PDB file of C-alpha atoms in Angstrom:
ATOM      1  CA  ARG A   1      98.537 -21.572 109.083  1.00 52.00           C
ATOM      2  CA  ARG A   2      97.119 -22.166 105.485  1.00 49.00           C
ATOM      3  CA  CYS A   3      96.227 -18.389 105.243  1.00 48.00           C
ATOM      4  CA  VAL A   4      99.810 -17.406 106.390  1.00 44.00           C
ATOM      5  CA  GLN A   5     101.299 -19.860 103.729  1.00 50.00           C
ATOM      6  CA  GLU A   6      99.093 -18.448 100.966  1.00 49.00           C
ATOM      7  CA  THR A   7      99.836 -14.901 101.974  1.00 49.00           C
ATOM      8  CA  GLY A   8     103.577 -15.781 101.908  1.00 52.00           C
ATOM      9  CA  ILE A   9     103.252 -17.250  98.393  1.00 50.00           C
ATOM     10  CA  ASN A  10     101.333 -14.230  97.062  1.00 59.00           C
ATOM     11  CA  ALA A  11     103.952 -11.871  98.586  1.00 59.00           C
ATOM     12  CA  GLU A  12     106.715 -13.838  97.062  1.00 62.00           C
ATOM     13  CA  TYR A  13     104.984 -13.958  93.688  1.00 54.00           C
ATOM     14  CA  MET A  14     104.303 -10.133  93.720  1.00 55.00           C
ATOM     15  CA  GLY A  15     107.995  -9.610  94.582  1.00 62.00           C
ATOM     16  CA  ILE A  16     109.167 -11.631  91.597  1.00 60.00           C
ATOM     17  CA  MET A  17     106.698  -9.770  89.246  1.00 54.00           C
ATOM     18  CA  LYS A  18     107.943  -6.481  90.440  1.00 58.00           C
ATOM     19  CA  ILE A  19     111.574  -7.398  89.662  1.00 61.00           C
ATOM     20  CA  PHE A  20     110.450  -8.783  86.309  1.00 52.00           C
ATOM     21  CA  LEU A  21     108.528  -5.580  85.373  1.00 51.00           C
ATOM     22  CA  PHE A  22     111.469  -3.411  86.496  1.00 53.00           C
ATOM     23  CA  ALA A  23     113.905  -5.461  84.443  1.00 52.00           C
ATOM     24  CA  SER A  24     111.608  -5.276  81.410  1.00 50.00           C
ATOM     25  CA  PHE A  25     111.334  -1.546  81.708  1.00 44.00           C
ATOM     26  CA  PHE A  26     115.116  -1.272  81.957  1.00 46.00           C
ATOM     27  CA  VAL A  27     115.697  -3.314  78.935  1.00 42.00           C
ATOM     28  CA  LEU A  28     113.159  -1.453  76.825  1.00 41.00           C
ATOM     29  CA  ASN A  29     114.810   1.829  77.824  1.00 44.00           C
ATOM     30  CA  ILE A  30     118.185   0.567  76.618  1.00 42.00           C
ATOM     31  CA  ILE A  31     116.597  -0.637  73.496  1.00 42.00           C
ATOM     32  CA  CYS A  32     115.052   2.748  72.848  1.00 43.00           C
ATOM     33  CA  CYS A  33     118.364   4.562  73.578  1.00 45.00           C
ATOM     34  CA  PHE A  34     120.252   2.435  71.026  1.00 47.00           C
ATOM     35  CA  ALA A  35     117.448   2.178  68.404  1.00 60.00           C
ATOM     36  CA  ALA A  36     118.763   3.013  64.884  1.00 73.00           C
ATOM     37  CA  LYS A  37     118.141   6.544  63.923  1.00 88.00           C
ATOM     38  CA  SER A  38     117.754   7.732  60.325  1.00 94.00           C
ATOM     39  CA  LYS A  39     120.828   9.033  58.525  1.00 97.00           C
ATOM     40  CA  VAL A  40     119.921  12.501  57.049  1.00 98.00           C
ATOM     41  CA  LEU A  41     121.372  14.435  54.195  1.00 98.00           C
ATOM     42  CA  ILE A  42     120.501  18.065  54.112  1.00 98.00           C
ATOM     43  CA  VAL A  43     120.735  19.607  50.668  1.00 97.00           C
ATOM     44  CA  PHE A  44     120.840  23.387  51.232  1.00 96.00           C
ATOM     45  CA  ALA A  45     120.717  26.458  48.924  1.00 94.00           C
ATOM     46  CA  HIS A  46     121.174  30.076  50.208  1.00 94.00           C
ATOM     47  CA  GLN A  47     123.809  32.630  49.627  1.00 91.00           C
ATOM     48  CA  GLU A  48     123.476  34.476  52.943  1.00 92.00           C
ATOM     49  CA  PRO A  49     124.519  33.030  56.317  1.00 92.00           C
ATOM     50  CA  GLN A  50     122.466  35.572  58.177  1.00 92.00           C
ATOM     51  CA  SER A  51     119.267  34.701  56.274  1.00 94.00           C
ATOM     52  CA  PHE A  52     116.214  33.116  57.871  1.00 95.00           C
ATOM     53  CA  VAL A  53     116.534  30.058  55.549  1.00 95.00           C
ATOM     54  CA  PHE A  54     120.091  29.599  56.930  1.00 95.00           C
ATOM     55  CA  ALA A  55     118.758  29.783  60.474  1.00 96.00           C
ATOM     56  CA  MET A  56     116.135  27.114  59.589  1.00 96.00           C
ATOM     57  CA  ARG A  57     118.769  24.881  58.216  1.00 97.00           C
ATOM     58  CA  ASN A  58     120.953  25.423  61.303  1.00 97.00           C
ATOM     59  CA  THR A  59     117.937  24.645  63.635  1.00 97.00           C
ATOM     60  CA  VAL A  60     117.182  21.436  61.802  1.00 97.00           C
ATOM     61  CA  PHE A  61     120.862  20.246  61.639  1.00 97.00           C
ATOM     62  CA  GLN A  62     121.468  20.897  65.396  1.00 97.00           C
ATOM     63  CA  THR A  63     118.145  19.200  66.438  1.00 97.00           C
ATOM     64  CA  LEU A  64     118.929  16.016  64.361  1.00 97.00           C
ATOM     65  CA  VAL A  65     122.373  15.734  65.803  1.00 96.00           C
ATOM     66  CA  MET A  66     121.234  16.185  69.343  1.00 95.00           C
ATOM     67  CA  ASN A  67     118.533  13.529  68.867  1.00 95.00           C
ATOM     68  CA  GLY A  68     120.996  11.000  67.787  1.00 95.00           C
ATOM     69  CA  HIS A  69     120.894  11.201  63.986  1.00 96.00           C
ATOM     70  CA  GLU A  70     123.878  11.045  61.714  1.00 97.00           C
ATOM     71  CA  VAL A  71     123.803  14.083  59.425  1.00 97.00           C
ATOM     72  CA  LYS A  72     125.693  15.165  56.216  1.00 97.00           C
ATOM     73  CA  THR A  73     125.163  18.346  54.367  1.00 96.00           C
ATOM     74  CA  SER A  74     125.573  19.718  50.845  1.00 96.00           C
ATOM     75  CA  ASN A  75     125.759  23.504  50.930  1.00 95.00           C
ATOM     76  CA  LEU A  76     125.391  24.100  47.255  1.00 94.00           C
ATOM     77  CA  HIS A  77     126.600  27.664  47.172  1.00 91.00           C
ATOM     78  CA  GLN A  78     129.629  26.737  49.242  1.00 89.00           C
ATOM     79  CA  LEU A  79     130.372  23.836  46.890  1.00 86.00           C
ATOM     80  CA  LYS A  80     129.944  26.230  43.935  1.00 78.00           C
ATOM     81  CA  MET A  81     128.145  23.650  41.972  1.00 75.00           C
ATOM     82  CA  ILE A  82     128.223  23.956  38.218  1.00 74.00           C
ATOM     83  CA  LEU A  83     124.807  25.185  37.017  1.00 77.00           C
ATOM     84  CA  SER A  84     124.525  22.924  33.872  1.00 82.00           C
ATOM     85  CA  LEU A  85     124.726  19.317  33.093  1.00 90.00           C
ATOM     86  CA  ASP A  86     127.639  19.044  30.550  1.00 92.00           C
ATOM     87  CA  ARG A  87     130.648  17.142  29.611  1.00 94.00           C
ATOM     88  CA  THR A  88     132.524  18.312  32.664  1.00 92.00           C
ATOM     89  CA  ASP A  89     130.401  15.876  34.694  1.00 94.00           C
ATOM     90  CA  PHE A  90     132.419  13.028  33.174  1.00 95.00           C
ATOM     91  CA  THR A  91     136.111  12.197  33.136  1.00 94.00           C
ATOM     92  CA  GLU A  92     135.662   9.688  30.289  1.00 94.00           C
ATOM     93  CA  PRO A  93     133.104  10.341  27.527  1.00 92.00           C
ATOM     94  CA  PHE A  94     130.870   7.569  26.358  1.00 95.00           C
ATOM     95  CA  ASP A  95     130.263   9.281  23.002  1.00 95.00           C
ATOM     96  CA  PRO A  96     132.835  12.134  22.222  1.00 94.00           C
ATOM     97  CA  GLU A  97     131.039  13.002  19.029  1.00 95.00           C
ATOM     98  CA  TYR A  98     127.542  13.674  20.269  1.00 96.00           C
ATOM     99  CA  PHE A  99     126.572  14.703  23.851  1.00 95.00           C
ATOM    100  CA  ARG A 100     123.437  12.932  25.087  1.00 95.00           C
ATOM    101  CA  PRO A 101     123.214  13.447  28.907  1.00 94.00           C
ATOM    102  CA  GLN A 102     121.289  10.213  29.711  1.00 93.00           C
ATOM    103  CA  ASN A 103     123.512   8.087  27.597  1.00 95.00           C
ATOM    104  CA  GLU A 104     126.590   9.586  29.431  1.00 95.00           C
ATOM    105  CA  GLN A 105     125.104   9.125  32.908  1.00 95.00           C
ATOM    106  CA  LYS A 106     123.932   5.528  32.082  1.00 94.00           C
ATOM    107  CA  ALA A 107     127.504   4.660  30.955  1.00 95.00           C
ATOM    108  CA  ALA A 108     129.139   6.244  33.986  1.00 94.00           C
ATOM    109  CA  ASN A 109     126.747   4.454  36.318  1.00 94.00           C
ATOM    110  CA  ALA A 110     127.426   1.107  34.532  1.00 92.00           C
ATOM    111  CA  LYS A 111     131.099   1.651  35.534  1.00 92.00           C
ATOM    112  CA  ASN A 112     130.123   1.959  39.175  1.00 91.00           C
ATOM    113  CA  ARG A 113     130.095   5.723  38.840  1.00 92.00           C
ATOM    114  CA  THR A 114     134.015   5.850  38.387  1.00 93.00           C
ATOM    115  CA  THR A 115     133.756   8.103  35.297  1.00 94.00           C
ATOM    116  CA  PHE A 116     131.730  10.795  36.991  1.00 95.00           C
ATOM    117  CA  SER A 117     133.597  13.930  38.208  1.00 93.00           C
ATOM    118  CA  LYS A 118     134.926  13.905  41.731  1.00 93.00           C
ATOM    119  CA  GLU A 119     132.327  16.303  43.025  1.00 92.00           C
ATOM    120  CA  LEU A 120     129.489  14.195  41.617  1.00 94.00           C
ATOM    121  CA  ARG A 121     130.866  10.989  43.021  1.00 95.00           C
ATOM    122  CA  LEU A 122     131.008  12.715  46.529  1.00 95.00           C
ATOM    123  CA  GLU A 123     127.358  13.743  46.119  1.00 95.00           C
ATOM    124  CA  HIS A 124     126.211  10.287  44.858  1.00 95.00           C
ATOM    125  CA  ASP A 125     128.010   8.678  47.949  1.00 96.00           C
ATOM    126  CA  LYS A 126     126.068  11.050  50.352  1.00 97.00           C
ATOM    127  CA  VAL A 127     122.687  10.315  48.655  1.00 96.00           C
ATOM    128  CA  GLU A 128     123.383   6.498  48.709  1.00 95.00           C
ATOM    129  CA  TRP A 129     124.340   6.827  52.442  1.00 97.00           C
ATOM    130  CA  ALA A 130     121.265   8.727  53.488  1.00 97.00           C
ATOM    131  CA  ASP A 131     117.887   7.388  54.616  1.00 97.00           C
ATOM    132  CA  ILE A 132     116.224  10.863  54.321  1.00 97.00           C
ATOM    133  CA  ILE A 133     117.030  13.634  51.914  1.00 97.00           C
ATOM    134  CA  LEU A 134     115.931  17.009  53.211  1.00 97.00           C
ATOM    135  CA  PHE A 135     115.971  19.965  50.786  1.00 97.00           C
ATOM    136  CA  VAL A 136     116.122  23.376  52.489  1.00 97.00           C
ATOM    137  CA  PHE A 137     115.756  26.527  50.248  1.00 95.00           C
ATOM    138  CA  PRO A 138     114.142  29.798  49.475  1.00 95.00           C
ATOM    139  CA  TYR A 139     111.097  29.658  47.051  1.00 91.00           C
ATOM    140  CA  TYR A 140     112.219  31.460  43.891  1.00 88.00           C
ATOM    141  CA  VAL A 141     109.834  32.230  40.948  1.00 82.00           C
ATOM    142  CA  MET A 142     107.435  29.518  42.035  1.00 80.00           C
ATOM    143  CA  TYR A 143     110.115  26.726  42.256  1.00 88.00           C
ATOM    144  CA  ILE A 144     113.342  25.633  43.823  1.00 91.00           C
ATOM    145  CA  PRO A 145     116.510  27.738  43.233  1.00 92.00           C
ATOM    146  CA  GLY A 146     118.401  27.052  39.917  1.00 90.00           C
ATOM    147  CA  ILE A 147     121.430  25.685  41.683  1.00 93.00           C
ATOM    148  CA  MET A 148     119.367  23.118  43.453  1.00 94.00           C
ATOM    149  CA  LYS A 149     117.561  22.075  40.281  1.00 93.00           C
ATOM    150  CA  SER A 150     121.011  21.706  38.665  1.00 93.00           C
ATOM    151  CA  TRP A 151     122.102  19.464  41.580  1.00 95.00           C
ATOM    152  CA  MET A 152     119.070  17.326  40.986  1.00 94.00           C
ATOM    153  CA  GLU A 153     119.716  16.948  37.261  1.00 93.00           C
ATOM    154  CA  ARG A 154     123.334  16.068  37.826  1.00 94.00           C
ATOM    155  CA  VAL A 155     123.217  13.852  41.002  1.00 95.00           C
ATOM    156  CA  PHE A 156     119.916  12.147  40.477  1.00 95.00           C
ATOM    157  CA  SER A 157     121.316  10.651  37.300  1.00 94.00           C
ATOM    158  CA  PHE A 158     119.920   8.125  34.844  1.00 94.00           C
ATOM    159  CA  GLY A 159     120.925   4.693  36.062  1.00 93.00           C
ATOM    160  CA  PHE A 160     121.342   5.933  39.633  1.00 93.00           C
ATOM    161  CA  ALA A 161     118.103   7.693  40.645  1.00 93.00           C
ATOM    162  CA  TYR A 162     115.880   6.374  37.809  1.00 91.00           C
ATOM    163  CA  GLY A 163     115.951   3.964  35.144  1.00 87.00           C
ATOM    164  CA  GLU A 164     117.744   0.609  35.392  1.00 79.00           C
ATOM    165  CA  GLY A 165     119.791   0.175  38.590  1.00 70.00           C
ATOM    166  CA  ARG A 166     118.202   2.962  40.430  1.00 74.00           C
ATOM    167  CA  SER A 167     119.359   3.248  44.141  1.00 79.00           C
ATOM    168  CA  LEU A 168     116.923   5.563  45.819  1.00 91.00           C
ATOM    169  CA  LYS A 169     114.062   3.078  46.362  1.00 90.00           C
ATOM    170  CA  GLY A 170     112.985   3.035  49.911  1.00 91.00           C
ATOM    171  CA  LYS A 171     114.481   6.474  50.826  1.00 95.00           C
ATOM    172  CA  LYS A 172     112.518   9.458  52.008  1.00 95.00           C
ATOM    173  CA  ALA A 173     112.594  13.110  50.680  1.00 95.00           C
ATOM    174  CA  MET A 174     111.193  16.296  52.063  1.00 94.00           C
ATOM    175  CA  ILE A 175     111.179  20.010  51.167  1.00 94.00           C
ATOM    176  CA  MET A 176     111.502  22.767  53.699  1.00 95.00           C
ATOM    177  CA  TYR A 177     111.421  26.245  52.310  1.00 94.00           C
ATOM    178  CA  ALA A 178     110.566  29.954  52.963  1.00 94.00           C
ATOM    179  CA  THR A 179     108.536  32.186  50.575  1.00 91.00           C
ATOM    180  CA  GLY A 180     108.258  35.961  50.225  1.00 87.00           C
ATOM    181  CA  ALA A 181     104.502  35.698  49.703  1.00 82.00           C
ATOM    182  CA  ASP A 182     101.792  34.675  52.194  1.00 82.00           C
ATOM    183  CA  LYS A 183      99.791  31.520  51.904  1.00 78.00           C
ATOM    184  CA  ASN A 184      96.626  33.098  50.542  1.00 78.00           C
ATOM    185  CA  TYR A 185      98.555  34.635  47.585  1.00 78.00           C
ATOM    186  CA  LEU A 186     100.217  31.337  46.630  1.00 79.00           C
ATOM    187  CA  LYS A 187      97.045  29.151  46.923  1.00 73.00           C
ATOM    188  CA  ASP A 188      96.828  26.638  43.943  1.00 74.00           C
ATOM    189  CA  ILE A 189     100.232  27.641  42.664  1.00 78.00           C
ATOM    190  CA  GLU A 190     101.925  26.032  45.672  1.00 78.00           C
ATOM    191  CA  ILE A 191      99.949  22.913  45.447  1.00 80.00           C
ATOM    192  CA  GLN A 192     101.088  22.489  41.826  1.00 82.00           C
ATOM    193  CA  PHE A 193     104.629  23.056  43.061  1.00 86.00           C
ATOM    194  CA  TRP A 194     104.203  20.306  45.687  1.00 85.00           C
ATOM    195  CA  ASP A 195     102.720  18.011  43.158  1.00 84.00           C
ATOM    196  CA  THR A 196     105.630  18.581  40.771  1.00 85.00           C
ATOM    197  CA  ILE A 197     108.470  18.187  43.205  1.00 86.00           C
ATOM    198  CA  ASN A 198     106.865  15.173  45.051  1.00 85.00           C
ATOM    199  CA  ALA A 199     106.174  13.464  41.693  1.00 88.00           C
ATOM    200  CA  GLN A 200     109.940  13.644  41.105  1.00 90.00           C
ATOM    201  CA  PHE A 201     110.731  11.959  44.356  1.00 92.00           C
ATOM    202  CA  THR A 202     108.139   9.178  43.863  1.00 90.00           C
ATOM    203  CA  PHE A 203     109.252   8.629  40.339  1.00 91.00           C
ATOM    204  CA  MET A 204     112.739   7.795  41.804  1.00 93.00           C
ATOM    205  CA  GLY A 205     111.207   5.315  44.183  1.00 92.00           C
ATOM    206  CA  MET A 206     111.397   7.557  47.301  1.00 94.00           C
ATOM    207  CA  THR A 207     108.582   8.464  49.730  1.00 92.00           C
ATOM    208  CA  ALA A 208     107.715  12.185  49.574  1.00 91.00           C
ATOM    209  CA  LEU A 209     107.151  13.443  53.095  1.00 91.00           C
ATOM    210  CA  GLN A 210     104.768  16.373  54.044  1.00 88.00           C
ATOM    211  CA  PRO A 211     106.400  19.670  52.869  1.00 90.00           C
ATOM    212  CA  PHE A 212     107.100  22.468  55.358  1.00 93.00           C
ATOM    213  CA  CYS A 213     106.797  26.195  54.462  1.00 92.00           C
ATOM    214  CA  ALA A 214     107.635  29.420  56.275  1.00 93.00           C
ATOM    215  CA  TYR A 215     105.371  31.760  54.538  1.00 92.00           C
ATOM    216  CA  LYS A 216     106.331  35.488  53.965  1.00 89.00           C
ATOM    217  CA  ALA A 217     109.403  34.814  56.211  1.00 90.00           C
ATOM    218  CA  ALA A 218     110.849  38.234  55.732  1.00 88.00           C
ATOM    219  CA  GLY A 219     107.612  40.077  56.240  1.00 91.00           C
ATOM    220  CA  VAL A 220     106.326  38.594  59.433  1.00 92.00           C
ATOM    221  CA  THR A 221     107.116  39.491  63.031  1.00 93.00           C
ATOM    222  CA  TYR A 222     110.047  38.251  65.027  1.00 92.00           C
ATOM    223  CA  GLU A 223     107.783  36.059  67.048  1.00 95.00           C
ATOM    224  CA  GLN A 224     106.274  34.381  63.966  1.00 94.00           C
ATOM    225  CA  ARG A 225     109.873  33.704  62.663  1.00 93.00           C
ATOM    226  CA  LYS A 226     110.564  32.018  66.116  1.00 95.00           C
ATOM    227  CA  GLU A 227     107.413  29.975  65.669  1.00 96.00           C
ATOM    228  CA  TYR A 228     108.496  28.871  62.155  1.00 95.00           C
ATOM    229  CA  LEU A 229     111.776  27.740  63.592  1.00 96.00           C
ATOM    230  CA  ARG A 230     110.088  25.987  66.495  1.00 96.00           C
ATOM    231  CA  GLN A 231     107.927  24.123  63.882  1.00 95.00           C
ATOM    232  CA  ALA A 232     111.023  23.241  61.812  1.00 96.00           C
ATOM    233  CA  GLU A 233     112.705  21.963  65.112  1.00 96.00           C
ATOM    234  CA  LEU A 234     109.756  19.802  66.045  1.00 95.00           C
ATOM    235  CA  ILE A 235     109.792  18.230  62.529  1.00 94.00           C
ATOM    236  CA  ALA A 236     113.453  17.343  62.993  1.00 95.00           C
ATOM    237  CA  VAL A 237     112.687  15.820  66.391  1.00 94.00           C
ATOM    238  CA  ASP A 238     109.980  13.699  64.815  1.00 92.00           C
ATOM    239  CA  ILE A 239     111.673  13.083  61.463  1.00 92.00           C
ATOM    240  CA  ASP A 240     111.428   9.319  61.547  1.00 89.00           C
ATOM    241  CA  THR A 241     107.533   9.433  61.889  1.00 85.00           C
ATOM    242  CA  VAL A 242     106.674  12.324  59.735  1.00 77.00           C
ATOM    243  CA  SER A 243     104.351  11.187  56.894  1.00 68.00           C
ATOM    244  CA  TYR A 244     103.186  12.508  53.510  1.00 55.00           C
ATOM    245  CA  THR A 245      99.359  12.604  54.363  1.00 43.00           C
ATOM    246  CA  HIS A 246      99.521  13.920  57.902  1.00 37.00           C
ATOM    247  CA  LEU A 247     102.147  15.810  59.819  1.00 36.00           C
ATOM    248  CA  THR A 248     102.139  15.239  63.587  1.00 36.00           C
ATOM    249  CA  LEU A 249     104.209  17.745  65.683  1.00 33.00           C
ATOM    250  CA  PRO A 250     105.091  17.152  69.322  1.00 33.00           C
ATOM    251  CA  THR A 251     103.605  19.655  71.819  1.00 34.00           C
ATOM    252  CA  LYS A 252     106.823  21.399  72.802  1.00 35.00           C
ATOM    253  CA  ALA A 253     110.433  21.765  71.593  1.00 36.00           C
ATOM    254  CA  GLN A 254     113.130  19.661  73.097  1.00 32.00           C
ATOM    255  CA  VAL A 255     116.100  21.963  72.170  1.00 31.00           C
ATOM    256  CA  GLN A 256     116.417  25.773  72.613  1.00 35.00           C
ATOM    257  CA  ILE A 257     116.345  27.513  69.260  1.00 34.00           C
ATOM    258  CA  SER A 258     118.165  30.514  68.134  1.00 33.00           C
ATOM    259  CA  VAL A 259     116.679  33.026  65.670  1.00 37.00           C
ATOM    260  CA  VAL A 260     118.411  34.927  62.892  1.00 37.00           C
ATOM    261  CA  ALA A 261     116.211  37.568  61.444  1.00 34.00           C
TER     262      ALA A 261
END
């Protein structure tokens, strides 16, 4: 009788434990499904919709959306961004006699950015909204395209991105680009480029993530371009855990990719 009673107690205990474990697993799955995903701003520069860089941008955008991220974009050529930081950036001059860009930016930011031009206020809002800022572009003359450099000068303004009252601390930034040359040709030049661009991000309080490059994109095989897009896709899948010092890619893609040569 004692053995029967103990066996009954053990069976009842095991049944309760199974229910508890099942419930815990169910709750954890719900938490994972509704876990907060990073908000991503893609700042993109390329003139040609049929280009490989455009395909890379589209792959990343689609993958982020399908994995639950909120995504906004700034297509700089579509926006027709002005290429210089000048008085047109401001609706109300701080000093109408002598134009000092930092002074004008500082004054506009002190007024809650209300005296910046409408296009800059929209870009400021997107940057402020984002957790991660991803720059996608072709590698021009050992640096980013001029239109993107201009965007940085005008949007990452004094009193907003750096200096007093900076708003970018805690955000992450990453560059994703394609070159016309292969990796061996670029060598130390590319490392200097990474150091320069990542120094800008860290100076503004952001964490610089591991850069991604599609080397010699126009000169490789179709299969290699597919592989570049697969890698870009995997980075987008894993965007919340990508680090600066080590880049970990999942073993296979979760979303089918399309390739534009």
